[in-house]
Amino acid sequence: AQTVTQSQPEMSVQEAETVTLSCTYDTSESDYYLFWYKQPPSRQMILVIRQEAYKQQNATENRFSVNFQKAAKSFSLKISDSQLGDAAMYFCAYRTSQGGSEKLVFGKGTKLTVNP
Amino acid sequence: NAGVTQTPKFRILKIGQSMTLQCAQDMNHNYMYWYRQDPGMGLKLIYYSVGAGITDKGEVPNGYNVSRSTTEDFPLRLELAAPSQTSVYFCASSKRGGSNEQFFGPGTRLTVL
């Protein structure tokens, strides 16, 4: 079974600075998908960014980018120019490409605090 | 589009009571999911459905039941509530295809006393 590990329970960053959140995963599959979700205090789960494992190019979405290292099974999230609204729990998630449930397997999350 | 809606937002149950958490989506998604989120933890899959009439167990199905009679609705039934079922419950839906985003509802906070 696939597992996702987020080794940083909490992180903090100064407003306008850059922060990187770590995620590693374990799988025997060669094709899969990885996601970062944000959960603000409102509890709503919001997709931040996604990465297809077959793509070598790292995904980017405005201030958010990933460093995807397939051989190392690592998928870190970089937030540039941090804003107060970025404060939230961030969850890394793995999704198999095999037919069937296409379920997400989540890490335990990293709580990000943004200091003004 | 309303997206994924869940009712109720909050509920307190007594041990042994039963209830149904409602979930509906208006995006015509085939896939629907129920997750639970315990404090300090990520989301864990309870049940999922790949289409009307088709459901299957996830990682933590004990104490729950689901049905999927329509594409839009995916209710979660709790029978004989126990304190271990105190959690936040999220419903989600997506199109078929692993790269597709799962859209989440706002969650239901359930407390069993």
PDB file of C-alpha atoms in Angstrom:
ATOM      1  CA  ALA A   1       0.000   0.000   0.000  1.00  0.00           C
ATOM      2  CA  GLN A   2       1.134   3.504  -0.711  1.00  0.00           C
ATOM      3  CA  THR A   3       2.132   5.779   2.148  1.00  0.00           C
ATOM      4  CA  VAL A   4       2.774   9.510   2.310  1.00  0.00           C
ATOM      5  CA  THR A   5       5.029  11.123   4.899  1.00  0.00           C
ATOM      6  CA  GLN A   6       5.218  14.782   5.820  1.00  0.00           C
ATOM      7  CA  SER A   7       8.075  15.112   8.288  1.00  0.00           C
ATOM      8  CA  GLN A   8       7.412  18.727   9.318  1.00  0.00           C
ATOM      9  CA  PRO A   9       4.370  19.000  11.599  1.00  0.00           C
ATOM     10  CA  GLU A  10       4.778  22.791  11.723  1.00  0.00           C
ATOM     11  CA  MET A  11       6.631  25.431   9.741  1.00  0.00           C
ATOM     12  CA  SER A  12       6.744  29.210   9.929  1.00  0.00           C
ATOM     13  CA  VAL A  13       7.781  31.865   7.434  1.00  0.00           C
ATOM     14  CA  GLN A  14       8.010  35.631   7.345  1.00  0.00           C
ATOM     15  CA  GLU A  15       5.662  37.430   5.020  1.00  0.00           C
ATOM     16  CA  ALA A  16       7.234  37.871   1.554  1.00  0.00           C
ATOM     17  CA  GLU A  17       9.803  35.139   2.212  1.00  0.00           C
ATOM     18  CA  THR A  18      10.018  31.668   0.664  1.00  0.00           C
ATOM     19  CA  VAL A  19       9.239  28.395   2.412  1.00  0.00           C
ATOM     20  CA  THR A  20       9.511  24.763   1.346  1.00  0.00           C
ATOM     21  CA  LEU A  21       7.307  21.990   2.690  1.00  0.00           C
ATOM     22  CA  SER A  22       8.573  18.420   2.443  1.00  0.00           C
ATOM     23  CA  CYS A  23       6.760  15.284   1.341  1.00  0.00           C
ATOM     24  CA  THR A  24       7.995  11.783   0.643  1.00  0.00           C
ATOM     25  CA  TYR A  25       5.984   8.787  -0.479  1.00  0.00           C
ATOM     26  CA  ASP A  26       6.365   5.090  -0.882  1.00  0.00           C
ATOM     27  CA  THR A  27       5.039   3.215  -3.895  1.00  0.00           C
ATOM     28  CA  SER A  28       5.933   0.421  -6.260  1.00  0.00           C
ATOM     29  CA  GLU A  29       4.006   2.006  -9.113  1.00  0.00           C
ATOM     30  CA  SER A  30       5.678   3.868 -11.939  1.00  0.00           C
ATOM     31  CA  ASP A  31       2.705   5.971 -12.954  1.00  0.00           C
ATOM     32  CA  TYR A  32       0.757   8.025 -10.433  1.00  0.00           C
ATOM     33  CA  TYR A  33      -0.271  11.538  -9.475  1.00  0.00           C
ATOM     34  CA  LEU A  34       0.731  13.803  -6.615  1.00  0.00           C
ATOM     35  CA  PHE A  35      -1.159  16.710  -5.132  1.00  0.00           C
ATOM     36  CA  TRP A  36      -0.797  19.448  -2.557  1.00  0.00           C
ATOM     37  CA  TYR A  37      -3.995  20.535  -0.841  1.00  0.00           C
ATOM     38  CA  LYS A  38      -4.416  23.549   1.428  1.00  0.00           C
ATOM     39  CA  GLN A  39      -6.809  23.538   4.375  1.00  0.00           C
ATOM     40  CA  PRO A  40      -7.340  26.985   5.926  1.00  0.00           C
ATOM     41  CA  PRO A  41      -9.136  27.410   9.269  1.00  0.00           C
ATOM     42  CA  SER A  42     -12.428  27.291   7.361  1.00  0.00           C
ATOM     43  CA  ARG A  43     -11.734  23.540   6.889  1.00  0.00           C
ATOM     44  CA  GLN A  44     -12.312  23.724   3.139  1.00  0.00           C
ATOM     45  CA  MET A  45      -9.846  21.545   1.187  1.00  0.00           C
ATOM     46  CA  ILE A  46      -8.417  23.515  -1.732  1.00  0.00           C
ATOM     47  CA  LEU A  47      -6.179  22.112  -4.457  1.00  0.00           C
ATOM     48  CA  VAL A  48      -2.898  24.011  -4.665  1.00  0.00           C
ATOM     49  CA  ILE A  49      -0.970  22.125  -7.315  1.00  0.00           C
ATOM     50  CA  ARG A  50      -0.748  18.730  -9.009  1.00  0.00           C
ATOM     51  CA  GLN A  51       2.018  16.709 -10.680  1.00  0.00           C
ATOM     52  CA  GLU A  52       1.814  13.756 -13.049  1.00  0.00           C
ATOM     53  CA  ALA A  53       4.631  11.296 -12.368  1.00  0.00           C
ATOM     54  CA  TYR A  54       5.312  10.769 -16.059  1.00  0.00           C
ATOM     55  CA  LYS A  55       6.131  14.449 -16.496  1.00  0.00           C
ATOM     56  CA  GLN A  56       9.706  15.398 -15.719  1.00  0.00           C
ATOM     57  CA  GLN A  57       8.951  19.106 -15.641  1.00  0.00           C
ATOM     58  CA  ASN A  58       8.035  20.421 -12.223  1.00  0.00           C
ATOM     59  CA  ALA A  59       4.557  21.912 -11.935  1.00  0.00           C
ATOM     60  CA  THR A  60       4.094  25.581 -11.118  1.00  0.00           C
ATOM     61  CA  GLU A  61       1.017  27.636 -10.237  1.00  0.00           C
ATOM     62  CA  ASN A  62       1.789  31.304  -9.712  1.00  0.00           C
ATOM     63  CA  ARG A  63       3.708  31.528  -6.395  1.00  0.00           C
ATOM     64  CA  PHE A  64       3.534  27.778  -5.831  1.00  0.00           C
ATOM     65  CA  SER A  65       5.948  25.295  -7.349  1.00  0.00           C
ATOM     66  CA  VAL A  66       7.043  21.757  -6.674  1.00  0.00           C
ATOM     67  CA  ASN A  67      10.346  19.931  -6.701  1.00  0.00           C
ATOM     68  CA  PHE A  68       9.470  16.443  -7.907  1.00  0.00           C
ATOM     69  CA  GLN A  69      12.258  13.898  -7.538  1.00  0.00           C
ATOM     70  CA  LYS A  70      10.815  10.606  -8.795  1.00  0.00           C
ATOM     71  CA  ALA A  71      13.802   8.411  -7.978  1.00  0.00           C
ATOM     72  CA  ALA A  72      13.939   9.774  -4.447  1.00  0.00           C
ATOM     73  CA  LYS A  73      10.116   9.636  -4.147  1.00  0.00           C
ATOM     74  CA  SER A  74      10.111  13.214  -2.976  1.00  0.00           C
ATOM     75  CA  PHE A  75       7.552  15.931  -3.731  1.00  0.00           C
ATOM     76  CA  SER A  76       8.226  19.215  -1.957  1.00  0.00           C
ATOM     77  CA  LEU A  77       6.147  22.391  -2.225  1.00  0.00           C
ATOM     78  CA  LYS A  78       7.774  25.797  -2.486  1.00  0.00           C
ATOM     79  CA  ILE A  79       5.764  28.893  -1.664  1.00  0.00           C
ATOM     80  CA  SER A  80       7.379  32.118  -2.844  1.00  0.00           C
ATOM     81  CA  ASP A  81       6.535  35.624  -1.641  1.00  0.00           C
ATOM     82  CA  SER A  82       4.499  34.184   1.240  1.00  0.00           C
ATOM     83  CA  GLN A  83       1.292  35.988   2.110  1.00  0.00           C
ATOM     84  CA  LEU A  84      -0.778  36.020   5.281  1.00  0.00           C
ATOM     85  CA  GLY A  85      -3.496  34.151   3.413  1.00  0.00           C
ATOM     86  CA  ASP A  86      -1.129  31.236   2.863  1.00  0.00           C
ATOM     87  CA  ALA A  87      -1.387  30.313   6.554  1.00  0.00           C
ATOM     88  CA  ALA A  88      -3.070  26.902   6.634  1.00  0.00           C
ATOM     89  CA  MET A  89      -2.557  23.178   6.941  1.00  0.00           C
ATOM     90  CA  TYR A  90      -0.955  21.734   3.839  1.00  0.00           C
ATOM     91  CA  PHE A  91      -1.501  18.132   2.868  1.00  0.00           C
ATOM     92  CA  CYS A  92       0.480  16.104   0.379  1.00  0.00           C
ATOM     93  CA  ALA A  93      -1.527  13.386  -1.351  1.00  0.00           C
ATOM     94  CA  TYR A  94      -0.835  10.451  -3.659  1.00  0.00           C
ATOM     95  CA  ARG A  95      -3.254   9.070  -6.229  1.00  0.00           C
ATOM     96  CA  THR A  96      -2.737   5.861  -8.137  1.00  0.00           C
ATOM     97  CA  SER A  97      -3.218   5.738 -11.887  1.00  0.00           C
ATOM     98  CA  GLN A  98      -4.453   2.163 -11.688  1.00  0.00           C
ATOM     99  CA  GLY A  99      -8.120   1.616 -12.496  1.00  0.00           C
ATOM    100  CA  GLY A 100     -10.478   1.346  -9.574  1.00  0.00           C
ATOM    101  CA  SER A 101     -10.962   3.768  -6.758  1.00  0.00           C
ATOM    102  CA  GLU A 102      -8.482   6.452  -7.804  1.00  0.00           C
ATOM    103  CA  LYS A 103      -8.501   7.325  -4.119  1.00  0.00           C
ATOM    104  CA  LEU A 104      -6.186   9.839  -2.481  1.00  0.00           C
ATOM    105  CA  VAL A 105      -3.726   8.791   0.233  1.00  0.00           C
ATOM    106  CA  PHE A 106      -2.876  11.743   2.448  1.00  0.00           C
ATOM    107  CA  GLY A 107       0.050  12.662   4.643  1.00  0.00           C
ATOM    108  CA  LYS A 108      -0.582  13.975   8.149  1.00  0.00           C
ATOM    109  CA  GLY A 109      -0.110  17.561   7.103  1.00  0.00           C
ATOM    110  CA  THR A 110       2.140  20.528   7.852  1.00  0.00           C
ATOM    111  CA  LYS A 111       0.787  23.563   9.649  1.00  0.00           C
ATOM    112  CA  LEU A 112       2.179  26.721   8.055  1.00  0.00           C
ATOM    113  CA  THR A 113       2.254  29.966   9.997  1.00  0.00           C
ATOM    114  CA  VAL A 114       2.987  33.230   8.176  1.00  0.00           C
ATOM    115  CA  ASN A 115       4.394  35.975  10.387  1.00  0.00           C
ATOM    116  CA  PRO A 116       3.794  39.621   9.428  1.00  0.00           C
TER     117      PRO A 116
ATOM    118  CA  ASN B   1     -22.697  25.285  -9.599  1.00  0.00           C
ATOM    119  CA  ALA B   2     -22.895  24.608  -5.877  1.00  0.00           C
ATOM    120  CA  GLY B   3     -20.096  22.026  -6.142  1.00  0.00           C
ATOM    121  CA  VAL B   4     -20.113  19.497  -3.296  1.00  0.00           C
ATOM    122  CA  THR B   5     -22.563  20.167  -0.494  1.00  0.00           C
ATOM    123  CA  GLN B   6     -22.767  18.448   2.874  1.00  0.00           C
ATOM    124  CA  THR B   7     -25.357  18.527   5.618  1.00  0.00           C
ATOM    125  CA  PRO B   8     -25.344  19.008   8.525  1.00  0.00           C
ATOM    126  CA  LYS B   9     -22.311  21.186   9.316  1.00  0.00           C
ATOM    127  CA  PHE B  10     -22.242  20.137  12.962  1.00  0.00           C
ATOM    128  CA  ARG B  11     -23.882  17.352  14.931  1.00  0.00           C
ATOM    129  CA  ILE B  12     -23.669  15.923  18.431  1.00  0.00           C
ATOM    130  CA  LEU B  13     -24.761  12.319  18.894  1.00  0.00           C
ATOM    131  CA  LYS B  14     -25.153  10.152  21.942  1.00  0.00           C
ATOM    132  CA  ILE B  15     -23.458   6.761  22.033  1.00  0.00           C
ATOM    133  CA  GLY B  16     -25.605   4.207  20.232  1.00  0.00           C
ATOM    134  CA  GLN B  17     -27.560   6.711  18.141  1.00  0.00           C
ATOM    135  CA  SER B  18     -27.594   6.557  14.351  1.00  0.00           C
ATOM    136  CA  MET B  19     -27.546   9.264  11.710  1.00  0.00           C
ATOM    137  CA  THR B  20     -26.998   9.911   8.027  1.00  0.00           C
ATOM    138  CA  LEU B  21     -24.548  12.459   6.672  1.00  0.00           C
ATOM    139  CA  GLN B  22     -25.778  13.842   3.397  1.00  0.00           C
ATOM    140  CA  CYS B  23     -23.564  14.616   0.405  1.00  0.00           C
ATOM    141  CA  ALA B  24     -24.557  15.897  -3.011  1.00  0.00           C
ATOM    142  CA  GLN B  25     -22.663  17.161  -6.059  1.00  0.00           C
ATOM    143  CA  ASP B  26     -23.923  18.923  -9.159  1.00  0.00           C
ATOM    144  CA  MET B  27     -20.880  18.452 -11.392  1.00  0.00           C
ATOM    145  CA  ASN B  28     -21.973  15.105 -12.876  1.00  0.00           C
ATOM    146  CA  HIS B  29     -18.942  13.385 -11.402  1.00  0.00           C
ATOM    147  CA  ASN B  30     -18.847   9.605 -11.459  1.00  0.00           C
ATOM    148  CA  TYR B  31     -16.498   9.215  -8.519  1.00  0.00           C
ATOM    149  CA  MET B  32     -17.490  10.099  -4.970  1.00  0.00           C
ATOM    150  CA  TYR B  33     -15.688   9.588  -1.683  1.00  0.00           C
ATOM    151  CA  TRP B  34     -16.124   9.818   2.063  1.00  0.00           C
ATOM    152  CA  TYR B  35     -13.119  10.691   4.217  1.00  0.00           C
ATOM    153  CA  ARG B  36     -12.706  11.285   7.913  1.00  0.00           C
ATOM    154  CA  GLN B  37     -10.147  13.621   9.461  1.00  0.00           C
ATOM    155  CA  ASP B  38      -9.082  13.079  13.034  1.00  0.00           C
ATOM    156  CA  PRO B  39      -7.189  15.795  14.949  1.00  0.00           C
ATOM    157  CA  GLY B  40      -3.590  16.134  13.781  1.00  0.00           C
ATOM    158  CA  MET B  41      -4.085  13.604  11.023  1.00  0.00           C
ATOM    159  CA  GLY B  42      -4.632  13.589   7.309  1.00  0.00           C
ATOM    160  CA  LEU B  43      -7.802  12.361   5.699  1.00  0.00           C
ATOM    161  CA  LYS B  44      -8.560   8.646   5.643  1.00  0.00           C
ATOM    162  CA  LEU B  45     -10.906   7.032   3.133  1.00  0.00           C
ATOM    163  CA  ILE B  46     -14.048   5.424   4.535  1.00  0.00           C
ATOM    164  CA  TYR B  47     -15.986   4.439   1.404  1.00  0.00           C
ATOM    165  CA  TYR B  48     -15.995   5.352  -2.237  1.00  0.00           C
ATOM    166  CA  SER B  49     -18.200   4.949  -5.290  1.00  0.00           C
ATOM    167  CA  VAL B  50     -17.298   4.871  -8.972  1.00  0.00           C
ATOM    168  CA  GLY B  51     -20.880   5.287 -10.143  1.00  0.00           C
ATOM    169  CA  ALA B  52     -24.513   4.865  -9.225  1.00  0.00           C
ATOM    170  CA  GLY B  53     -25.107   1.467  -7.677  1.00  0.00           C
ATOM    171  CA  ILE B  54     -21.391   0.762  -7.127  1.00  0.00           C
ATOM    172  CA  THR B  55     -19.696   1.249  -3.767  1.00  0.00           C
ATOM    173  CA  ASP B  56     -16.638  -0.181  -2.062  1.00  0.00           C
ATOM    174  CA  LYS B  57     -14.776  -0.007   1.207  1.00  0.00           C
ATOM    175  CA  GLY B  58     -11.846   2.243   1.867  1.00  0.00           C
ATOM    176  CA  GLU B  59      -9.282   2.139   4.636  1.00  0.00           C
ATOM    177  CA  VAL B  60     -11.588   2.639   7.654  1.00  0.00           C
ATOM    178  CA  PRO B  61     -15.112   1.356   6.791  1.00  0.00           C
ATOM    179  CA  ASN B  62     -16.102  -0.244  10.115  1.00  0.00           C
ATOM    180  CA  GLY B  63     -19.178   1.338  11.685  1.00  0.00           C
ATOM    181  CA  TYR B  64     -20.332   2.989   8.449  1.00  0.00           C
ATOM    182  CA  ASN B  65     -22.503   2.205   5.467  1.00  0.00           C
ATOM    183  CA  VAL B  66     -23.100   3.951   2.170  1.00  0.00           C
ATOM    184  CA  SER B  67     -25.424   3.800  -0.803  1.00  0.00           C
ATOM    185  CA  ARG B  68     -25.355   5.450  -4.219  1.00  0.00           C
ATOM    186  CA  SER B  69     -28.721   5.369  -5.919  1.00  0.00           C
ATOM    187  CA  THR B  70     -28.076   8.447  -8.079  1.00  0.00           C
ATOM    188  CA  THR B  71     -25.027  10.120  -9.600  1.00  0.00           C
ATOM    189  CA  GLU B  72     -25.587  13.196  -7.467  1.00  0.00           C
ATOM    190  CA  ASP B  73     -26.023  11.781  -3.951  1.00  0.00           C
ATOM    191  CA  PHE B  74     -23.760   9.712  -1.720  1.00  0.00           C
ATOM    192  CA  PRO B  75     -25.047   9.521   1.879  1.00  0.00           C
ATOM    193  CA  LEU B  76     -22.979   8.060   4.717  1.00  0.00           C
ATOM    194  CA  ARG B  77     -24.807   6.165   7.432  1.00  0.00           C
ATOM    195  CA  LEU B  78     -23.460   5.800  10.967  1.00  0.00           C
ATOM    196  CA  GLU B  79     -25.015   2.950  12.900  1.00  0.00           C
ATOM    197  CA  LEU B  80     -24.627   2.709  16.669  1.00  0.00           C
ATOM    198  CA  ALA B  81     -22.392   5.756  17.065  1.00  0.00           C
ATOM    199  CA  ALA B  82     -19.266   5.357  19.199  1.00  0.00           C
ATOM    200  CA  PRO B  83     -16.858   7.981  20.622  1.00  0.00           C
ATOM    201  CA  SER B  84     -14.210   6.731  18.174  1.00  0.00           C
ATOM    202  CA  GLN B  85     -16.357   8.141  15.376  1.00  0.00           C
ATOM    203  CA  THR B  86     -15.891  11.681  16.658  1.00  0.00           C
ATOM    204  CA  SER B  87     -14.244  13.341  13.679  1.00  0.00           C
ATOM    205  CA  VAL B  88     -14.673  15.722  10.779  1.00  0.00           C
ATOM    206  CA  TYR B  89     -16.189  14.040   7.746  1.00  0.00           C
ATOM    207  CA  PHE B  90     -15.524  15.175   4.201  1.00  0.00           C
ATOM    208  CA  CYS B  91     -17.301  14.170   1.045  1.00  0.00           C
ATOM    209  CA  ALA B  92     -15.488  14.585  -2.272  1.00  0.00           C
ATOM    210  CA  SER B  93     -16.142  13.976  -5.942  1.00  0.00           C
ATOM    211  CA  SER B  94     -14.159  13.869  -9.156  1.00  0.00           C
ATOM    212  CA  LYS B  95     -14.245  12.930 -12.786  1.00  0.00           C
ATOM    213  CA  ARG B  96     -12.656   9.648 -13.742  1.00  0.00           C
ATOM    214  CA  GLY B  97      -8.934   9.989 -14.397  1.00  0.00           C
ATOM    215  CA  GLY B  98      -6.136  10.146 -11.856  1.00  0.00           C
ATOM    216  CA  SER B  99      -4.966  13.652 -12.658  1.00  0.00           C
ATOM    217  CA  ASN B 100      -8.416  15.094 -12.082  1.00  0.00           C
ATOM    218  CA  GLU B 101      -8.960  17.180  -9.008  1.00  0.00           C
ATOM    219  CA  GLN B 102     -11.085  15.863  -6.198  1.00  0.00           C
ATOM    220  CA  PHE B 103     -13.516  18.559  -5.108  1.00  0.00           C
ATOM    221  CA  PHE B 104     -14.319  18.561  -1.415  1.00  0.00           C
ATOM    222  CA  GLY B 105     -17.386  19.577   0.516  1.00  0.00           C
ATOM    223  CA  PRO B 106     -17.122  21.884   3.552  1.00  0.00           C
ATOM    224  CA  GLY B 107     -17.120  19.014   6.040  1.00  0.00           C
ATOM    225  CA  THR B 108     -19.330  17.850   8.908  1.00  0.00           C
ATOM    226  CA  ARG B 109     -18.011  18.027  12.455  1.00  0.00           C
ATOM    227  CA  LEU B 110     -19.456  15.108  14.410  1.00  0.00           C
ATOM    228  CA  THR B 111     -19.096  14.613  18.149  1.00  0.00           C
ATOM    229  CA  VAL B 112     -20.219  11.409  19.855  1.00  0.00           C
ATOM    230  CA  LEU B 113     -20.688  11.688  23.601  1.00  0.00           C
TER     231      LEU B 113
END
